[in-house]
mmCIF file of C-alpha atoms in Angstrom:
data_model
loop_
_atom_site.group_PDB
_atom_site.id
_atom_site.type_symbol
_atom_site.label_atom_id
_atom_site.label_comp_id
_atom_site.label_asym_id
_atom_site.label_seq_id
_atom_site.Cartn_x
_atom_site.Cartn_y
_atom_site.Cartn_z
ATOM 1 C CA GLN A 29 6.754 -5.112 5.929
ATOM 2 C CA VAL A 30 4.335 -4.055 8.678
ATOM 3 C CA HIS A 31 4.826 -0.364 9.472
ATOM 4 C CA THR A 32 4.219 0.941 12.986
ATOM 5 C CA MET A 33 3.090 4.442 12.038
ATOM 6 C CA THR A 34 0.321 3.362 9.665
ATOM 7 C CA ASP A 35 -1.581 0.965 11.908
ATOM 8 C CA GLY A 36 -1.527 2.481 15.390
ATOM 9 C CA LYS A 37 -3.611 0.225 17.621
ATOM 10 C CA ARG A 38 -6.120 -0.609 14.872
ATOM 11 C CA TYR A 39 -5.297 -4.279 14.979
ATOM 12 C CA GLU A 40 -8.283 -5.234 12.829
ATOM 13 C CA GLN A 41 -6.707 -3.314 9.947
ATOM 14 C CA LEU A 42 -3.431 -5.124 10.475
ATOM 15 C CA MET A 43 -5.227 -8.499 10.400
ATOM 16 C CA ALA A 44 -7.097 -7.548 7.242
ATOM 17 C CA TYR A 45 -3.779 -6.560 5.651
ATOM 18 C CA LEU A 46 -2.191 -9.846 6.704
ATOM 19 C CA TYR A 47 -5.104 -11.899 5.396
ATOM 20 C CA ARG A 48 -5.138 -10.165 2.023
ATOM 21 C CA GLY A 49 -1.385 -10.618 1.691
ATOM 22 C CA ALA A 50 -1.446 -14.260 2.763
ATOM 23 C CA THR A 51 -4.100 -15.160 0.190
ATOM 24 C CA SER A 52 -2.564 -13.162 -2.691
ATOM 25 C CA PRO A 53 -0.979 -15.170 -5.544
ATOM 26 C CA GLY A 54 2.595 -14.244 -4.602
ATOM 27 C CA HIS A 55 2.214 -15.533 -1.018
ATOM 28 C CA PRO A 56 4.659 -12.962 0.401
ATOM 29 C CA ILE A 57 6.398 -13.345 3.728
ATOM 30 C CA VAL A 58 5.727 -10.821 6.497
ATOM 31 C CA HIS A 59 8.452 -8.847 8.259
ATOM 32 C CA GLY A 60 7.353 -7.320 11.556
ATOM 33 C CA VAL A 61 9.764 -4.473 12.344
ATOM 34 C CA ASN A 62 9.662 -2.082 15.326
ATOM 35 C CA LEU A 63 6.187 -3.345 16.193
ATOM 36 C CA GLY A 64 5.939 -1.558 19.518
ATOM 37 C CA HIS A 65 2.492 -2.618 20.740
ATOM 38 C CA ALA A 66 2.151 -6.162 22.060
ATOM 39 C CA GLY A 67 -1.098 -6.420 20.101
ATOM 40 C CA ARG A 68 0.784 -6.270 16.818
ATOM 41 C CA VAL A 69 3.183 -8.992 17.928
ATOM 42 C CA GLU A 70 0.263 -11.210 18.926
ATOM 43 C CA ARG A 71 -1.376 -10.811 15.481
ATOM 44 C CA LEU A 72 1.800 -11.718 13.623
ATOM 45 C CA GLN A 73 2.305 -14.701 15.893
ATOM 46 C CA GLN A 74 -1.283 -15.776 15.221
ATOM 47 C CA ILE A 75 -0.834 -15.617 11.471
ATOM 48 C CA GLY A 76 2.453 -17.529 11.761
ATOM 49 C CA GLU A 77 0.840 -20.287 13.805
ATOM 50 C CA MET A 78 -1.769 -20.569 11.050
ATOM 51 C CA GLY A 79 0.928 -21.468 8.520
ATOM 52 C CA ILE A 80 1.892 -18.119 6.966
ATOM 53 C CA ALA A 81 5.568 -17.115 6.839
ATOM 54 C CA SER A 82 5.721 -14.421 9.507
ATOM 55 C CA PHE A 83 8.935 -13.033 10.993
ATOM 56 C CA ILE A 84 9.167 -10.681 13.944
ATOM 57 C CA LEU A 85 12.300 -8.688 14.633
ATOM 58 C CA ASP A 86 13.836 -9.801 17.934
ATOM 59 C CA GLU A 87 13.905 -6.605 19.982
ATOM 60 C CA ALA A 88 16.747 -7.852 22.163
ATOM 61 C CA ALA A 89 18.888 -8.613 19.112
ATOM 62 C CA TYR A 90 17.931 -5.279 17.564
ATOM 63 C CA LYS A 91 19.007 -3.496 20.760
ATOM 64 C CA GLY A 92 22.239 -5.445 20.669
ATOM 65 C CA ALA A 93 22.899 -4.235 17.149
ATOM 66 C CA ARG A 94 22.235 -0.640 18.177
ATOM 67 C CA ASP A 95 24.446 -0.957 21.246
ATOM 68 C CA ALA A 96 27.287 -2.272 19.073
ATOM 69 C CA ILE A 97 27.337 0.853 16.903
ATOM 70 C CA PRO A 98 30.577 2.753 17.629
ATOM 71 C CA ASP A 99 30.080 5.962 19.610
ATOM 72 C CA THR A 100 31.978 8.631 17.676
ATOM 73 C CA GLU A 101 31.727 11.319 20.338
ATOM 74 C CA GLY A 102 35.266 12.498 21.027
ATOM 75 C CA MET A 103 36.721 10.758 17.971
ATOM 76 C CA SER A 104 38.802 12.665 15.444
ATOM 77 C CA ASP A 105 37.503 13.114 11.907
ATOM 78 C CA ALA A 106 40.332 10.906 10.651
ATOM 79 C CA ASP A 107 39.258 8.035 12.939
ATOM 80 C CA ILE A 108 35.581 8.550 12.071
ATOM 81 C CA ASP A 109 36.390 8.316 8.349
ATOM 82 C CA LYS A 110 37.938 4.879 8.935
ATOM 83 C CA LEU A 111 34.580 3.461 10.069
ATOM 84 C CA PRO A 112 32.244 1.666 7.621
ATOM 85 C CA PRO A 113 29.795 4.115 5.968
ATOM 86 C CA PHE A 114 26.640 2.863 7.695
ATOM 87 C CA VAL A 115 28.015 3.265 11.230
ATOM 88 C CA ARG A 116 30.078 6.377 10.576
ATOM 89 C CA SER A 117 28.628 9.309 12.563
ATOM 90 C CA PHE A 118 25.596 7.191 13.482
ATOM 91 C CA LYS A 119 25.965 7.391 17.286
ATOM 92 C CA CYS A 120 27.214 10.458 19.159
ATOM 93 C CA GLY A 121 27.182 10.409 22.949
ATOM 94 C CA ASN A 122 24.874 7.393 23.034
ATOM 95 C CA GLN A 123 22.365 9.137 20.736
ATOM 96 C CA LEU A 124 21.514 7.813 17.290
ATOM 97 C CA GLU A 125 21.543 10.320 14.417
ATOM 98 C CA LYS A 126 21.880 13.201 16.882
ATOM 99 C CA GLY A 127 24.716 15.188 18.375
ATOM 100 C CA GLU A 128 28.303 15.952 17.475
ATOM 101 C CA PRO A 129 30.547 15.350 15.729
ATOM 102 C CA HIS A 130 28.464 15.103 12.528
ATOM 103 C CA CYS A 131 25.678 12.734 13.669
ATOM 104 C CA SER A 132 23.000 15.382 13.172
ATOM 105 C CA ASP A 133 24.536 16.763 9.984
ATOM 106 C CA ASP A 134 25.075 13.329 8.413
ATOM 107 C CA LYS A 135 21.624 11.943 9.170
ATOM 108 C CA TYR A 136 20.586 12.226 5.514
ATOM 109 C CA THR A 137 22.509 11.710 2.280
ATOM 110 C CA LYS A 138 24.510 14.651 0.958
ATOM 111 C CA TYR A 139 25.839 13.329 -2.331
ATOM 112 C CA THR A 140 22.779 14.420 -4.311
ATOM 113 C CA CYS A 141 19.529 16.365 -4.001
ATOM 114 C CA VAL A 142 20.268 17.789 -0.565
ATOM 115 C CA ALA A 143 17.021 19.757 -0.339
ATOM 116 C CA ARG A 144 14.883 16.641 0.073
ATOM 117 C CA LYS A 145 11.380 16.673 1.522
ATOM 118 C CA GLY A 146 10.524 14.842 4.719
ATOM 119 C CA LYS A 147 13.789 15.645 6.513
ATOM 120 C CA VAL A 148 12.158 16.078 9.903
ATOM 121 C CA SER A 149 13.294 15.125 13.391
ATOM 122 C CA TRP A 150 10.930 12.160 13.769
ATOM 123 C CA HIS A 151 11.890 10.477 10.485
ATOM 124 C CA PRO A 152 14.759 7.948 10.587
ATOM 125 C CA GLY A 153 17.832 8.799 8.546
ATOM 126 C CA ILE A 154 19.744 6.742 6.017
ATOM 127 C CA LYS A 155 21.792 4.765 8.563
ATOM 128 C CA TRP A 156 18.765 3.753 10.609
ATOM 129 C CA HIS A 157 17.039 2.596 7.440
ATOM 130 C CA ALA A 158 20.188 0.711 6.463
ATOM 131 C CA LEU A 159 20.301 -1.053 9.838
ATOM 132 C CA THR A 160 16.715 -2.275 9.535
ATOM 133 C CA GLY A 161 16.955 -2.972 5.812
ATOM 134 C CA ASN A 162 20.117 -5.026 6.161
ATOM 135 C CA GLN A 163 18.596 -7.134 8.925
ATOM 136 C CA MET A 164 15.552 -7.839 6.755
ATOM 137 C CA ALA A 165 17.752 -8.567 3.728
ATOM 138 C CA MET A 166 20.036 -10.914 5.692
ATOM 139 C CA LEU A 167 17.046 -12.908 6.957
ATOM 140 C CA THR A 168 15.528 -13.178 3.475
ATOM 141 C CA THR A 169 18.892 -14.131 1.967
ATOM 142 C CA GLN A 170 19.401 -16.828 4.591
ATOM 143 C CA LEU A 171 15.938 -18.226 3.862
ATOM 144 C CA LEU A 172 16.777 -18.324 0.162
ATOM 145 C CA VAL A 173 20.104 -20.069 0.793
ATOM 146 C CA ASP A 174 18.424 -22.633 3.057
ATOM 147 C CA ALA A 175 15.722 -23.271 0.458
ATOM 148 C CA LEU A 176 18.275 -23.722 -2.312
ATOM 149 C CA GLY A 177 20.204 -26.164 -0.139
ATOM 150 C CA GLU A 178 17.113 -28.285 0.384
ATOM 151 C CA LEU A 179 16.281 -28.029 -3.304
ATOM 152 C CA VAL A 180 19.706 -29.338 -4.332
ATOM 153 C CA VAL A 181 19.209 -32.389 -2.110
ATOM 154 C CA ASP A 182 15.686 -32.978 -3.432
ATOM 155 C CA LEU A 183 16.826 -32.671 -7.057
ATOM 156 C CA GLU A 184 19.268 -35.525 -6.536
ATOM 157 C CA ALA A 185 16.346 -37.880 -5.925
ATOM 158 C CA ASN A 186 13.578 -36.345 -8.041
ATOM 159 C CA ASP A 187 12.817 -35.376 -11.606
ATOM 160 C CA PRO A 188 12.844 -31.520 -11.786
ATOM 161 C CA ALA A 189 9.400 -31.289 -13.426
ATOM 162 C CA ASN A 190 7.844 -33.638 -10.870
ATOM 163 C CA LEU A 191 9.536 -31.811 -7.997
ATOM 164 C CA LEU A 192 8.246 -28.447 -9.228
ATOM 165 C CA LYS A 193 4.733 -29.837 -9.464
ATOM 166 C CA LYS A 194 5.031 -31.287 -5.955
ATOM 167 C CA LEU A 195 6.237 -27.994 -4.476
ATOM 168 C CA LYS A 196 3.451 -26.017 -6.181
ATOM 169 C CA ASN A 197 0.860 -28.463 -4.866
ATOM 170 C CA GLU A 198 2.289 -28.187 -1.351
ATOM 171 C CA ASP A 199 2.168 -24.396 -1.531
ATOM 172 C CA LYS A 200 -1.403 -24.445 -2.800
ATOM 173 C CA ALA A 201 -2.434 -26.900 -0.079
ATOM 174 C CA ARG A 202 -0.858 -24.708 2.606
ATOM 175 C CA VAL A 203 -2.801 -21.647 1.470
ATOM 176 C CA GLU A 204 -6.060 -23.610 1.166
ATOM 177 C CA ALA A 205 -5.536 -24.969 4.693
ATOM 178 C CA PHE A 206 -5.027 -21.397 5.915
ATOM 179 C CA LYS A 207 -8.241 -20.277 4.221
ATOM 180 C CA ALA A 208 -10.142 -23.152 5.830
ATOM 181 C CA MET A 209 -9.140 -22.102 9.348
ATOM 182 C CA PRO A 210 -11.629 -20.029 11.347
ATOM 183 C CA ILE A 211 -10.871 -16.320 11.519
ATOM 184 C CA PRO A 212 -9.435 -15.376 14.929
ATOM 185 C CA PRO A 213 -11.023 -12.514 16.923
ATOM 186 C CA MET A 214 -10.703 -9.375 14.842
ATOM 187 C CA GLY A 215 -11.618 -6.702 17.375
ATOM 188 C CA ASP A 216 -13.309 -3.768 15.681
ATOM 189 C CA MET A 217 -13.459 -5.635 12.368
ATOM 190 C CA ALA A 218 -16.450 -7.525 13.742
ATOM 191 C CA ASP A 219 -18.511 -4.394 14.460
ATOM 192 C CA ASP A 220 -21.487 -3.095 12.492
ATOM 193 C CA ARG A 221 -19.256 -1.721 9.734
ATOM 194 C CA LEU A 222 -19.396 -5.192 8.130
ATOM 195 C CA GLU A 223 -23.092 -5.726 8.713
ATOM 196 C CA GLY A 224 -24.618 -7.795 5.929
ATOM 197 C CA MET A 225 -21.237 -8.942 4.627
ATOM 198 C CA ASP A 226 -19.592 -12.333 4.432
ATOM 199 C CA ILE A 227 -16.421 -11.622 6.437
ATOM 200 C CA GLU A 228 -14.824 -14.893 5.309
ATOM 201 C CA HIS A 229 -15.214 -13.804 1.688
ATOM 202 C CA PHE A 230 -14.105 -10.247 2.406
ATOM 203 C CA LEU A 231 -10.821 -11.387 3.983
ATOM 204 C CA LYS A 232 -10.017 -14.578 2.073
ATOM 205 C CA SER A 233 -11.484 -14.315 -1.399
ATOM 206 C CA GLU A 234 -9.832 -13.194 -4.587
ATOM 207 C CA GLY A 235 -10.273 -9.519 -5.287
ATOM 208 C CA ILE A 236 -9.177 -6.956 -7.809
ATOM 209 C CA CYS A 237 -7.778 -3.486 -7.222
ATOM 210 C CA LYS A 238 -7.522 -0.424 -9.435
ATOM 211 C CA THR A 239 -5.079 2.163 -8.186
ATOM 212 C CA GLY A 240 -3.756 5.472 -9.392
ATOM 213 C CA ARG A 241 -0.836 5.255 -6.981
ATOM 214 C CA THR A 242 2.694 4.111 -7.684
ATOM 215 C CA PRO A 243 4.756 1.994 -7.487
ATOM 216 C CA SER A 244 2.339 -0.186 -9.438
ATOM 217 C CA LYS A 245 2.903 -2.557 -12.345
ATOM 218 C CA THR A 246 -0.564 -1.682 -13.618
ATOM 219 C CA ARG A 247 0.663 1.899 -14.058
ATOM 220 C CA TYR A 248 4.099 1.014 -15.381
ATOM 221 C CA GLU A 249 2.881 -1.570 -17.917
ATOM 222 C CA GLY A 250 -0.032 0.488 -19.259
ATOM 223 C CA ILE A 251 -2.635 -1.914 -17.853
ATOM 224 C CA LEU A 252 -4.496 0.776 -15.931
ATOM 225 C CA THR A 253 -4.590 3.253 -18.808
ATOM 226 C CA GLU A 254 -4.872 0.638 -21.607
ATOM 227 C CA THR A 255 -2.084 2.338 -23.545
ATOM 228 C CA ASN A 256 1.294 1.338 -24.947
ATOM 229 C CA LYS A 257 3.086 3.909 -22.809
ATOM 230 C CA VAL A 258 5.160 1.777 -20.435
ATOM 231 C CA GLY A 259 8.086 2.287 -18.081
ATOM 232 C CA GLY A 260 9.172 1.826 -14.497
ATOM 233 C CA PHE A 261 10.917 3.576 -11.607
ATOM 234 C CA SER A 262 12.144 6.898 -13.018
ATOM 235 C CA PRO A 263 13.328 10.277 -11.782
ATOM 236 C CA ALA A 264 10.524 12.834 -11.793
ATOM 237 C CA GLY A 265 10.016 14.199 -15.292
ATOM 238 C CA GLU A 266 11.703 11.247 -17.010
ATOM 239 C CA GLU A 267 8.822 8.772 -16.800
ATOM 240 C CA THR A 268 7.829 6.947 -19.986
ATOM 241 C CA TYR A 269 4.611 5.446 -18.617
ATOM 242 C CA GLU A 270 1.355 7.434 -18.559
ATOM 243 C CA VAL A 271 1.691 9.877 -15.651
ATOM 244 C CA GLY A 272 -1.619 11.715 -16.074
ATOM 245 C CA ILE A 273 -1.974 15.490 -15.711
ATOM 246 C CA PRO A 274 -1.268 17.955 -12.885
ATOM 247 C CA ILE A 275 -4.291 18.616 -10.691
ATOM 248 C CA GLU A 276 -4.458 22.288 -11.695
ATOM 249 C CA ASP A 277 -4.653 21.214 -15.350
ATOM 250 C CA ALA A 278 -7.344 18.676 -14.437
ATOM 251 C CA LYS A 279 -9.401 21.508 -12.950
ATOM 252 C CA GLN A 280 -9.295 23.329 -16.306
ATOM 253 C CA ALA A 281 -9.544 20.442 -18.776
ATOM 254 C CA PRO A 282 -13.034 19.613 -20.077
ATOM 255 C CA GLY A 283 -14.534 16.287 -19.047
ATOM 256 C CA ASN A 284 -14.979 13.401 -21.479
ATOM 257 C CA GLY A 285 -17.056 11.031 -19.354
ATOM 258 C CA VAL A 286 -14.015 9.258 -17.836
ATOM 259 C CA MET A 287 -12.306 10.161 -14.567
ATOM 260 C CA LYS A 288 -8.994 11.871 -15.196
ATOM 261 C CA LEU A 289 -5.739 10.359 -13.976
ATOM 262 C CA ALA A 290 -4.057 13.240 -12.152
ATOM 263 C CA TYR A 291 -1.280 14.055 -9.704
ATOM 264 C CA ASN A 292 -0.044 16.754 -7.370
ATOM 265 C CA PRO A 293 3.291 18.127 -8.692
ATOM 266 C CA GLY A 294 4.236 18.921 -5.093
ATOM 267 C CA ASN A 295 4.631 15.174 -4.466
ATOM 268 C CA ARG A 296 7.434 14.966 -7.046
ATOM 269 C CA GLU A 297 10.977 15.947 -6.190
ATOM 270 C CA ASN A 298 13.302 17.587 -8.696
ATOM 271 C CA CYS A 299 16.264 15.227 -8.646
ATOM 272 C CA PRO A 300 18.157 13.380 -11.416
ATOM 273 C CA PHE A 301 18.089 10.212 -9.298
ATOM 274 C CA ILE A 302 15.189 8.006 -8.219
ATOM 275 C CA VAL A 303 14.548 9.245 -4.716
ATOM 276 C CA LYS A 304 10.863 8.589 -4.258
ATOM 277 C CA PRO A 305 9.010 6.101 -6.479
ATOM 278 C CA ASP A 306 5.815 6.159 -4.408
ATOM 279 C CA TYR A 307 3.385 8.822 -5.589
ATOM 280 C CA LYS A 308 -0.157 9.264 -4.289
ATOM 281 C CA ASP A 309 -1.708 9.878 -7.712
ATOM 282 C CA PHE A 310 -5.473 9.711 -8.129
ATOM 283 C CA PHE A 311 -8.550 9.782 -10.344
ATOM 284 C CA TYR A 312 -10.160 13.233 -10.524
ATOM 285 C CA VAL A 313 -13.651 14.603 -11.182
ATOM 286 C CA ASP A 314 -15.327 17.983 -10.582
ATOM 287 C CA LYS A 315 -18.671 19.635 -11.391
ATOM 288 C CA LYS A 316 -17.826 20.757 -14.934
ATOM 289 C CA ASP A 317 -16.899 17.149 -15.846
ATOM 290 C CA GLY A 318 -20.510 15.993 -15.419
ATOM 291 C CA VAL A 319 -20.953 12.258 -14.873
ATOM 292 C CA SER A 320 -17.508 10.608 -14.962
ATOM 293 C CA LYS A 321 -16.840 6.883 -15.002
ATOM 294 C CA LEU A 322 -14.179 4.507 -13.720
ATOM 295 C CA THR A 323 -14.400 0.841 -14.773
ATOM 296 C CA ILE A 324 -13.028 -2.024 -12.703
ATOM 297 C CA PRO A 325 -11.716 -4.209 -14.207
ATOM 298 C CA ASN A 326 -11.020 -2.919 -17.708
ATOM 299 C CA GLU A 327 -10.196 -5.428 -20.467
ATOM 300 C CA ARG A 328 -6.422 -5.262 -19.896
ATOM 301 C CA GLU A 329 -6.907 -5.778 -16.148
ATOM 302 C CA LYS A 330 -9.121 -8.825 -16.752
ATOM 303 C CA LYS A 331 -6.355 -10.472 -18.737
ATOM 304 C CA ALA A 332 -3.462 -9.415 -16.496
ATOM 305 C CA PHE A 333 -5.150 -10.522 -13.254
ATOM 306 C CA HIS A 334 -6.773 -13.703 -14.659
ATOM 307 C CA TYR A 335 -10.084 -12.218 -13.609
ATOM 308 C CA ASP A 336 -12.736 -14.772 -12.634
ATOM 309 C CA PRO A 337 -16.049 -12.927 -12.105
ATOM 310 C CA SER A 338 -17.580 -15.979 -10.416
ATOM 311 C CA LYS A 339 -15.280 -15.328 -7.435
ATOM 312 C CA ILE A 340 -16.413 -11.707 -6.983
ATOM 313 C CA LYS A 341 -19.458 -11.009 -4.802
ATOM 314 C CA GLY A 342 -19.535 -7.288 -5.434
ATOM 315 C CA TYR A 343 -18.297 -5.703 -2.195
ATOM 316 C CA MET A 344 -16.887 -2.337 -3.233
ATOM 317 C CA MET A 345 -14.249 -0.359 -1.332
ATOM 318 C CA VAL A 346 -13.114 3.091 -2.444
ATOM 319 C CA CYS A 347 -10.049 4.859 -1.054
ATOM 320 C CA THR A 348 -9.629 8.605 -1.157
ATOM 321 C CA GLY A 349 -6.827 10.670 -2.572
ATOM 322 C CA VAL A 350 -4.394 11.216 0.289
ATOM 323 C CA CYS A 351 -4.051 14.580 2.028
ATOM 324 C CA ASP A 352 -0.840 15.276 3.954
ATOM 325 C CA PHE A 353 -1.474 14.737 7.671
ATOM 326 C CA GLY A 354 -5.171 14.306 6.852
ATOM 327 C CA GLU A 355 -5.580 18.042 6.132
ATOM 328 C CA CYS A 356 -7.595 18.279 2.902
ATOM 329 C CA LYS A 357 -8.519 21.537 1.194
ATOM 330 C CA LYS A 358 -12.113 22.656 1.725
ATOM 331 C CA SER A 359 -12.726 22.235 -2.007
ATOM 332 C CA ASP A 360 -11.604 18.589 -1.815
ATOM 333 C CA ILE A 361 -14.632 16.386 -1.116
ATOM 334 C CA SER A 362 -13.565 13.556 1.161
ATOM 335 C CA TYR A 363 -16.094 10.775 0.678
ATOM 336 C CA ARG A 364 -14.729 9.201 3.849
ATOM 337 C CA ASP A 365 -16.431 12.100 5.657
ATOM 338 C CA VAL A 366 -20.010 10.943 6.231
ATOM 339 C CA GLU A 367 -21.057 14.570 6.748
ATOM 340 C CA GLN A 368 -20.132 15.357 3.131
ATOM 341 C CA PHE A 369 -22.072 12.382 1.744
ATOM 342 C CA LYS A 370 -25.159 14.218 0.506
ATOM 343 C CA PRO A 371 -26.672 14.936 -2.930
ATOM 344 C CA GLU A 372 -25.832 18.632 -2.880
ATOM 345 C CA ASN A 373 -22.146 17.643 -2.808
ATOM 346 C CA TYR A 374 -22.016 14.560 -5.051
ATOM 347 C CA GLU A 375 -23.780 11.430 -6.233
ATOM 348 C CA MET A 376 -22.107 8.081 -6.757
ATOM 349 C CA LYS A 377 -23.438 5.019 -8.558
ATOM 350 C CA VAL A 378 -22.153 1.512 -9.296
ATOM 351 C CA ASN A 379 -23.585 0.068 -12.523
ATOM 352 C CA ASP A 380 -26.344 2.701 -12.353
ATOM 353 C CA VAL A 381 -27.315 1.677 -8.802
ATOM 354 C CA LEU A 382 -27.218 4.629 -6.424
ATOM 355 C CA VAL A 383 -24.813 4.505 -3.489
ATOM 356 C CA THR A 384 -26.999 5.340 -0.486
ATOM 357 C CA LYS A 385 -24.530 4.868 2.359
ATOM 358 C CA ILE A 386 -20.787 4.917 2.962
ATOM 359 C CA VAL A 387 -19.095 3.073 5.829
ATOM 360 C CA PRO A 388 -15.624 4.370 6.845
ATOM 361 C CA MET A 389 -12.917 1.685 6.931
ATOM 362 C CA GLY A 390 -9.559 2.789 8.280
ATOM 363 C CA GLU A 391 -8.086 6.190 7.606
ATOM 364 C CA GLU A 392 -8.722 6.520 3.878
ATOM 365 C CA CYS A 393 -11.333 4.038 2.647
ATOM 366 C CA VAL A 394 -15.081 3.459 2.672
ATOM 367 C CA LEU A 395 -17.342 0.529 1.890
ATOM 368 C CA LEU A 396 -20.176 1.387 -0.466
ATOM 369 C CA HIS A 397 -23.797 0.387 0.182
ATOM 370 C CA ASN A 398 -26.902 0.621 -1.947
ATOM 371 C CA ALA A 399 -30.491 0.529 -0.691
ATOM 372 C CA LYS A 400 -30.358 -3.277 -0.458
ATOM 373 C CA GLY A 401 -26.994 -3.635 1.266
ATOM 374 C CA PRO A 402 -23.248 -3.820 0.523
ATOM 375 C CA THR A 403 -23.418 -5.954 -2.641
ATOM 376 C CA PHE A 404 -23.375 -4.580 -6.199
ATOM 377 C CA GLN A 405 -24.145 -6.727 -9.242
ATOM 378 C CA LYS A 406 -21.766 -7.039 -12.193
ATOM 379 C CA ASN A 407 -22.857 -5.540 -15.513
ATOM 380 C CA SER A 408 -23.130 -7.304 -18.887
ATOM 381 C CA LYS A 409 -19.325 -7.072 -19.279
ATOM 382 C CA GLN A 410 -18.843 -8.744 -15.879
ATOM 383 C CA ALA A 411 -17.367 -5.504 -14.543
ATOM 384 C CA PHE A 412 -18.291 -2.535 -12.358
ATOM 385 C CA ASP A 413 -18.719 1.028 -13.625
ATOM 386 C CA ILE A 414 -18.348 3.552 -10.816
ATOM 387 C CA THR A 415 -19.814 6.913 -11.801
ATOM 388 C CA VAL A 416 -19.495 10.164 -9.872
ATOM 389 C CA LYS A 417 -21.303 13.437 -10.440
ATOM 390 C CA VAL A 418 -20.087 16.394 -8.385
ATOM 391 C CA ASN A 419 -22.925 18.843 -7.764
ATOM 392 C CA ALA A 420 -21.263 21.432 -5.516
ATOM 393 C CA ASP A 421 -19.706 24.527 -7.059
ATOM 394 C CA GLY A 422 -15.944 24.806 -6.613
ATOM 395 C CA LYS A 423 -15.628 21.246 -5.298
ATOM 396 C CA TYR A 424 -13.808 18.211 -6.667
ATOM 397 C CA MET A 425 -13.318 14.568 -5.725
ATOM 398 C CA ARG A 426 -10.204 12.387 -5.867
ATOM 399 C CA MET A 427 -10.101 8.592 -5.766
ATOM 400 C CA GLY A 428 -6.779 6.971 -4.939
ATOM 401 C CA ALA A 429 -7.864 3.359 -5.412
ATOM 402 C CA VAL A 430 -10.875 1.074 -5.822
ATOM 403 C CA ALA A 431 -11.109 -2.571 -4.822
ATOM 404 C CA VAL A 432 -13.879 -5.106 -5.344
ATOM 405 C CA PHE A 433 -14.233 -8.511 -3.668
#
């Protein structure tokens, strides 16, 4: 799903996101919901015309659905209770999730964990999410039903094994045809931030990502941590996968040469139900840790991702640990901030080659450069060791994710 709040008018980031998704092994479809700016609509239409499954919510139909929601202003509680749950107390006096009776009070769930975070006026409530989610689910379900109908007809005239092979070949050919098409105008993506880089490779090639964040199968299946501690979506405190250590403990624990997997306990919510599976966990290093290393890919990642080093040029992107509303503590070194990129704060190397320049990409990430440009060579294990040494007293660095292309 393409989210309005995260992209703004940075259409080049949206296109990069669409390209990486379109060329990923799962070949996901794209849902464009509440796109707002015409520029976003144009990009999704472009990617659809290039052969990628792209669906844009019809604003007129969406307005029709909103207009059809019963207005409960003036209705008795008994009549309101007769309405289906997802339209009950949704509209009051032609306002959604506002007003009386009960539209403001019933914006969020009340059956458990009432004191939830993020319950602010500009966030949609449960019924608004249900409206959008059901429309997306109905479209996807209809696509699945249509595909199964065609498959039943095809199976009547074809051997199942041969048909499967044919469909896989068609899918592969479609993606290869997409990759062969010229990249449309990317706006700011074509500026000097990508100087010295092969943009075709950056957008279309295979890549590998190492992330501390969840939800992530690499976290849940122990691939990231190379342990047998596995699990999945869980209420906070009941996880069975490796969760790392709280950031305050990371500040006290001695270093062992490897970046610590850490988290901010304030991101978790004390609730016996799964209310928030997405946590902005990170890799941590501070001055007392000395030189600390993060390897991408590790041996488990190589196997899980069918890693082919011949397809990796060595473009390295690092994404920071997230700060709420972009407000980081003064002790938190943001390597996206070019002003903080200086030896008295920290030094970063990739396979013992010094990072001499960082190029901001989007809100959270930077491209790394060495003295010769944006390409780093693989080591003898066909991998990349990122090392960080924090030199400033009382400072620390957090990495949310690393990707190499």
